Coordinates of C-alpha atoms in Angstrom, one line a residue:
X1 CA -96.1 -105.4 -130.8
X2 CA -94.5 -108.8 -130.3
X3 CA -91.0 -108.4 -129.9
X4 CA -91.1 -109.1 -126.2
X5 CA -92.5 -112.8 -127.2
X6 CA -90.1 -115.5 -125.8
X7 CA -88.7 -118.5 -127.6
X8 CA -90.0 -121.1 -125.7
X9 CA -92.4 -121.5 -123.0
X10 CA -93.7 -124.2 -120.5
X11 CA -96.8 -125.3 -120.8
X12 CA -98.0 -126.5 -116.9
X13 CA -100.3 -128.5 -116.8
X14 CA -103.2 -128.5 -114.1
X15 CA -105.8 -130.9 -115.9
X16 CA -105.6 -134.2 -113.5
X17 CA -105.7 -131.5 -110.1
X18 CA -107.1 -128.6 -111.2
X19 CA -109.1 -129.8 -113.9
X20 CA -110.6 -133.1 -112.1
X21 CA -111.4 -131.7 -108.6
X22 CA -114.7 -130.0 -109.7
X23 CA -115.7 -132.9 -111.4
X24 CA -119.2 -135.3 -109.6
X25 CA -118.1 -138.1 -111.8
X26 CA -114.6 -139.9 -110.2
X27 CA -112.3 -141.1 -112.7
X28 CA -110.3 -144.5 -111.5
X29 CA -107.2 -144.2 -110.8
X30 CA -106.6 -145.9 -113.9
X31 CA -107.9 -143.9 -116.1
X32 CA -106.2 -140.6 -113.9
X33 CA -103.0 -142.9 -114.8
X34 CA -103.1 -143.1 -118.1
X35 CA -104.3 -139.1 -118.8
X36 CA -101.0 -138.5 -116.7
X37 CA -99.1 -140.4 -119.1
X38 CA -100.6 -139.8 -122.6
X39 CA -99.6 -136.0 -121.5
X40 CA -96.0 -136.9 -121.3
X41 CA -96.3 -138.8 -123.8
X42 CA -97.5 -135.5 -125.5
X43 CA -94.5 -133.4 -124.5
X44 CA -95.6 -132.2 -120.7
X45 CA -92.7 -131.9 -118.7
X46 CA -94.4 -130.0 -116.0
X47 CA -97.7 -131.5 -114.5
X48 CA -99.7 -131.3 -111.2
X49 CA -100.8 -134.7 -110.6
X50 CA -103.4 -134.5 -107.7
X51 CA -103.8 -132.7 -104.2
X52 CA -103.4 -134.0 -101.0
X53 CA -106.5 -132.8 -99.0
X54 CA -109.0 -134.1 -97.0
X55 CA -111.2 -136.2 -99.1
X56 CA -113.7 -134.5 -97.4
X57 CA -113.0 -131.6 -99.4
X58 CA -112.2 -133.0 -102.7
X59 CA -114.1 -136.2 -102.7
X60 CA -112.5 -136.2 -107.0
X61 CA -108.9 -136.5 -105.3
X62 CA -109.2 -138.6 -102.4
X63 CA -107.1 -141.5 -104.1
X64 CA -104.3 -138.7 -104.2
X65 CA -101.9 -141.3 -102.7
X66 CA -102.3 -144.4 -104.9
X67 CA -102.1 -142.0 -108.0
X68 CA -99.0 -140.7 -106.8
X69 CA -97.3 -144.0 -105.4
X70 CA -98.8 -145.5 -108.6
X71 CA -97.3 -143.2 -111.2
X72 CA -94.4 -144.2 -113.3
X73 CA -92.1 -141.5 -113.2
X74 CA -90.0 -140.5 -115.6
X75 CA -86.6 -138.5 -116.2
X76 CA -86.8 -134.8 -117.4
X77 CA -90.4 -134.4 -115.9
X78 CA -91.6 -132.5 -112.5
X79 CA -94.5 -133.7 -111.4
X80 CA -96.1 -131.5 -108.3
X81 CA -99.4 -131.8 -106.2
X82 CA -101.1 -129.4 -104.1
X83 CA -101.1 -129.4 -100.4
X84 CA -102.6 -126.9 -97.7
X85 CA -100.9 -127.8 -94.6
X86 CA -98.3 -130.0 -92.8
X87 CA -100.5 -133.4 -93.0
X88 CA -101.1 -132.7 -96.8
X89 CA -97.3 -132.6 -96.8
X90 CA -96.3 -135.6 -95.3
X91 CA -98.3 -137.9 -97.1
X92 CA -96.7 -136.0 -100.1
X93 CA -93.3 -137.1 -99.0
X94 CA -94.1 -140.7 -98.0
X95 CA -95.7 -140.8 -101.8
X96 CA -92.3 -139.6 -103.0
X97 CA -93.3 -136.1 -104.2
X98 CA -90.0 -134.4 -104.8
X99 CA -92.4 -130.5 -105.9
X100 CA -95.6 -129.5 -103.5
X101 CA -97.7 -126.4 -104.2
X102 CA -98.9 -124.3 -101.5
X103 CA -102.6 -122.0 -102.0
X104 CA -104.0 -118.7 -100.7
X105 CA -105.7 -115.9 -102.6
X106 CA -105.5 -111.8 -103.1
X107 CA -108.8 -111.7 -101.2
X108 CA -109.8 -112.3 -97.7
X109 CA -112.8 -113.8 -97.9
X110 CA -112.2 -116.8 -100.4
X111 CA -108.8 -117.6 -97.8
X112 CA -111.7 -118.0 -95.3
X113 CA -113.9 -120.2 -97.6
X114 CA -111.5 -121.8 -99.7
X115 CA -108.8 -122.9 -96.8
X116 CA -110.6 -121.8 -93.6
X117 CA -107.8 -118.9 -92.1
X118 CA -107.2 -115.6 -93.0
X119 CA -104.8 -114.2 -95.1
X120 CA -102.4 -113.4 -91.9
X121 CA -102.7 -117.0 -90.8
X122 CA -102.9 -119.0 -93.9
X123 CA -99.3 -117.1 -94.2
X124 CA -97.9 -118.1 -91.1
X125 CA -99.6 -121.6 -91.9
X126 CA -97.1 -121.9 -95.0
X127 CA -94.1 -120.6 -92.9
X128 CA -94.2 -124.2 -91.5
X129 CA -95.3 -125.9 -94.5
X130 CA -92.5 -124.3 -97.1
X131 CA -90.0 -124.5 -94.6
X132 CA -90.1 -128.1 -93.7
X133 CA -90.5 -129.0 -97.6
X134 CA -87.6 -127.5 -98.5
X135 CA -85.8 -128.9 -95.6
X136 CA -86.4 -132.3 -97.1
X137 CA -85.6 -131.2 -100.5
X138 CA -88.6 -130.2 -101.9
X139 CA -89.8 -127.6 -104.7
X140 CA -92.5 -125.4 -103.3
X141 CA -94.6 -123.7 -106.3
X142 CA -97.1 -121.3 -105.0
X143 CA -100.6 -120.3 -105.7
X144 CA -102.1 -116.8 -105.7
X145 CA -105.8 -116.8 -106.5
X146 CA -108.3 -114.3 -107.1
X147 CA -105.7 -112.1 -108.5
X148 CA -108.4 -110.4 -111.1
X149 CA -111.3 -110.7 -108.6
X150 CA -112.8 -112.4 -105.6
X151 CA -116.3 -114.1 -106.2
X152 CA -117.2 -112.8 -103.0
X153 CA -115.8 -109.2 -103.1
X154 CA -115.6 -108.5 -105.9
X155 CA -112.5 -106.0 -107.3
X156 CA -109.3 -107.1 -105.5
X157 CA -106.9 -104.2 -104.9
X158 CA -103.8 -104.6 -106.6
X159 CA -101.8 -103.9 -103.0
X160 CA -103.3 -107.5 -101.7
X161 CA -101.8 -109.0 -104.9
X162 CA -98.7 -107.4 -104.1
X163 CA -98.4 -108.6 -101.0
X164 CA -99.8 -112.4 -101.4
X165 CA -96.9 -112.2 -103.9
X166 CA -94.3 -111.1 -102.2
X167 CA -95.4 -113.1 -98.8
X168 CA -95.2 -116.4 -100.7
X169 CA -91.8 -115.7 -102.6
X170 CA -90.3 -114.4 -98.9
X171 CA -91.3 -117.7 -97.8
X172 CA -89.4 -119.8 -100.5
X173 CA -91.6 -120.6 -103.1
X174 CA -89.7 -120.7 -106.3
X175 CA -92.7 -119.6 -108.8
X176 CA -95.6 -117.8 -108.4
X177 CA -99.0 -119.0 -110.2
X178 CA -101.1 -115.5 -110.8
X179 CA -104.8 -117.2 -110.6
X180 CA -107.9 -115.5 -112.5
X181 CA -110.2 -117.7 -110.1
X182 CA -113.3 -116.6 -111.6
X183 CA -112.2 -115.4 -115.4
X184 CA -113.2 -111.6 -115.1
X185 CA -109.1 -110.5 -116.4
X186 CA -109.0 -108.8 -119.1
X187 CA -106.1 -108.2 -121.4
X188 CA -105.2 -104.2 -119.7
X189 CA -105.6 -105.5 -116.6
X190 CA -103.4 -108.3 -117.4
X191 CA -100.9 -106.0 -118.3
X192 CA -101.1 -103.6 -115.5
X193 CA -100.7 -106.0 -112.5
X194 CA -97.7 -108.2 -114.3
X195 CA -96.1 -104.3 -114.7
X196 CA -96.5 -104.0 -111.2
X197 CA -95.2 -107.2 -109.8
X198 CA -92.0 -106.9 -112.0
X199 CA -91.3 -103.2 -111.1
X200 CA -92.0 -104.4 -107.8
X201 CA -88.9 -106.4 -108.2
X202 CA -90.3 -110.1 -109.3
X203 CA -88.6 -111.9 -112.1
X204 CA -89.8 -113.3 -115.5
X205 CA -88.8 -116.0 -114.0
X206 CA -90.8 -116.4 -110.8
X207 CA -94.3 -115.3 -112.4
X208 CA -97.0 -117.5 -114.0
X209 CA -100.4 -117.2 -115.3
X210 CA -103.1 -119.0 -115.3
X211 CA -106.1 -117.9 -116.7
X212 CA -109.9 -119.2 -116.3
X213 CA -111.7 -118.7 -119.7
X214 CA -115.6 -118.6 -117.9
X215 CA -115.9 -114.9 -120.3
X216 CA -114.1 -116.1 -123.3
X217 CA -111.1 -113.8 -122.6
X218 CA -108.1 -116.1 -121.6
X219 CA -106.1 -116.3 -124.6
X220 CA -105.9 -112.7 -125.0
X221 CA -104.9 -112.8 -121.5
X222 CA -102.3 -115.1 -122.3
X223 CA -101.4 -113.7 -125.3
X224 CA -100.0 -110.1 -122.8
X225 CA -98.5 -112.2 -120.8
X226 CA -96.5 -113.9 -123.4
X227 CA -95.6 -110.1 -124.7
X228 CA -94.5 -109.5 -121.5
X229 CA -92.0 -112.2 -121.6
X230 CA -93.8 -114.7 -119.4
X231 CA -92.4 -118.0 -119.9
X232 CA -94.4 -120.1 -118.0
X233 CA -98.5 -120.7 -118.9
X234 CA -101.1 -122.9 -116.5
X235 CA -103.7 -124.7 -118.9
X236 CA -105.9 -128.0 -118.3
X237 CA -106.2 -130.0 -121.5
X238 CA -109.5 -130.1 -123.1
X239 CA -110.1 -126.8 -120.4
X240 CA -111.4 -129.0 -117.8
X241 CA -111.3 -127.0 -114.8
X242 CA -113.3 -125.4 -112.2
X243 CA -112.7 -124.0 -108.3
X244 CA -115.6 -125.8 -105.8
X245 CA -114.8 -122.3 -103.6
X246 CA -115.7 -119.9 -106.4
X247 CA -119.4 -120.2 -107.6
X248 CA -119.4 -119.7 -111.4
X249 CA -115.9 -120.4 -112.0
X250 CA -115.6 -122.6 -115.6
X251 CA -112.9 -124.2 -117.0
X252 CA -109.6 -123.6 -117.3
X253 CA -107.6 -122.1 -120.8
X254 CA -107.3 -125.7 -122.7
X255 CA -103.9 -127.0 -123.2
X256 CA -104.8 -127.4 -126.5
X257 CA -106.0 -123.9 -127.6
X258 CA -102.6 -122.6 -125.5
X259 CA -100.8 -124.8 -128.1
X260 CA -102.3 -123.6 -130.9
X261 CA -101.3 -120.1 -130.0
X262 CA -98.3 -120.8 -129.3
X263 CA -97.4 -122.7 -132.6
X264 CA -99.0 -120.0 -134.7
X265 CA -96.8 -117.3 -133.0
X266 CA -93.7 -119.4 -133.4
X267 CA -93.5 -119.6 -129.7
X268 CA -92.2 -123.5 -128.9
X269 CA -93.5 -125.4 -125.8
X270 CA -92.2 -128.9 -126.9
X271 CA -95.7 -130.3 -126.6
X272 CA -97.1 -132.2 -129.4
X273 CA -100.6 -130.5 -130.8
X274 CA -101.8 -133.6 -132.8
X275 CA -101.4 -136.1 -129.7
X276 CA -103.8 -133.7 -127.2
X277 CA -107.6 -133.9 -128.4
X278 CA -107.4 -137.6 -128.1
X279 CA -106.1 -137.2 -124.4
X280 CA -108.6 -134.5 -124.3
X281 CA -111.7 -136.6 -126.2
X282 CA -110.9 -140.1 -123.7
X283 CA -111.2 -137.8 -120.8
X284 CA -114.5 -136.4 -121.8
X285 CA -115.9 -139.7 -122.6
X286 CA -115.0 -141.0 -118.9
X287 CA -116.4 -138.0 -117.6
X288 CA -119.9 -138.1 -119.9
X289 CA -119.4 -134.9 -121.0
X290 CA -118.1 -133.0 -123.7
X291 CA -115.1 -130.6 -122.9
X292 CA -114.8 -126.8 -123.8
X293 CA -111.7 -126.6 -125.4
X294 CA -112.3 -124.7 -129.3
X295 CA -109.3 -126.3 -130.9
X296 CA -110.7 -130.0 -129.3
X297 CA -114.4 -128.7 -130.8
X298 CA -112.8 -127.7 -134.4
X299 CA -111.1 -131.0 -134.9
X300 CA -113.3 -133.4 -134.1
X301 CA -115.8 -131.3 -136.4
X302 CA -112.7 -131.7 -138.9
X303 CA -112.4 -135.5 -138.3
X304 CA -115.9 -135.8 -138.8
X305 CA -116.4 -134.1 -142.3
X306 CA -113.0 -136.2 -143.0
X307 CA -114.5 -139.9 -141.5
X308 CA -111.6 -140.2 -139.5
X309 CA -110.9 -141.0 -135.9
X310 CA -109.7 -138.3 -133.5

């Protein structure tokens, strides 16, 4: 059953973008700071730091510049950040991004709520974009969303994932994020649109997932991805996440549960387990809330019984 299981995998994480826009309560860049570098500190050597989008939008982000200009960075880590259009990526240059992500989704509908075009022109949108980034040197990771279903229409047919996909990689991107926006994927379904996009011609190589775990079903999701040889996993320590475009969309998979899967399967991702519910409990604390991640709630029930710190 698991002798398609890579050696090693990436863990990317999402948790001060992805996992902060959703959020009423605005961390300081500070504390945005210092969650940026207790992860690399934890072994994350591929993280998305912010978006650069109208603060409008994302009131969470809108000190995307002085967390980027700010940010110490360091050798053997890609940091990324999310942008939607050509402004988004020239303030990403002047902050000295060197890796932008690009967004649109399998479904119509959340392209016109989530980035205000259509599928047809969000594409020809991100002709301009990827081109231009790459023409100044620039990794372009790409976004698909909605992959599993749309919030608004419900089942997405696997032909529009097919062709988001193969629109984005045409365009340049150099990795594809497979987004379950609203966390409806389950484990066959998992299976049966990877099949697809790799007999479709896609690489290992160019495919990632990222799963939402709003109906408890992420780390099985990840767990056919990995036995599909998937090597790279989106995840959001302490699974702070949510999309402000799709209505009942939780968190996403924690960093730490992905960990825990990982190191029980004898799958290495180089981060260090022990160093992430502390990341995970600080960020909680700033944001006044508790965080979903199991492993996080297991061990601080552990370190309780024990008397000890996380």
């Amino acid at each position: 059953m698991f002798d398609g299981l890579p050696d090693e995998v990436e863990i990317y994480e999402v948790g001060p973008r992805d996992g902060l826009q959703n959020e009423s309560t605005v961390l300081t860049v500070e504390t945005k700071l210092a969650m940026i570098e207790s992860l690399v500190d934890a072994g994350i050597r591929r993280i998305e730091i912010t978006s650069f989008v109208n603060p409008r939008w994302i009131p969470a982000l809108a000190d995307h510049m002085e967390v980027a200009t700010r940010l110490r960075r360091r050798e053997g880590v890609r940091y990324s950040a999310l942008v939607p259009n050509m402004r988004g990526l020239d303030s990403a240059s002047r902050a000295g991004m060197d890796e932008v992500a690009i967004f649109m989704a399998a479904s119509e509908s959340h392209n016109r709520k989530n980035i205000n075009k259509s599928t047809m022109k969000a594409v020809e949108t991100y002709e301009e974009v990827v081109r231009e980034a790459l023409d100044r040197g620039m990794r372009v990771r790409g976004y698909v969303s909605c992959v599993y279903g749309c919030p608004y229409e419900g089942e997405v047919p696997y032909e529009n994932v097919e062709w988001v996909s193969k629109a984005l990689l045409d365009l340049g991107v150099y990795e594809l994020s497979l987004g379950d926006t609203i966390g409806v994927g389950t484990p066959r379904q998992v299976a049966s649109i990877l099949k697809g996009l790799l007999d479709a011609g896609m690489t290992r190589e160019q495919l990632a997932v990222h799963f939402h775990d709003t109906r408890g079903t992420a780390l099985a999701n990840v767990t056919v991805a990995l036995q599909l040889g998937i090597k790279t996993i989106d995840s959001s320590v302490g699974g702070l996440g949510g999309c402000p475009y799709a209505p009942g969309a939780s968190g996403n998979v924690a960093t730490e549960d992905v960990v825990f899967l990982l190191d029980g399967m004898g799958v290495n991702s180089g981060v260090d387990l022990g160093k992430l519910p502390s990341i995970s409990t600080e960020v909680g604390v700033k944001l006044g809330h508790e965080l979903p991640s199991k492993y996080l709630k297991a061990h601080v029930a552990a370190c309780a019984a024990r008397g000890i710190p996380v």
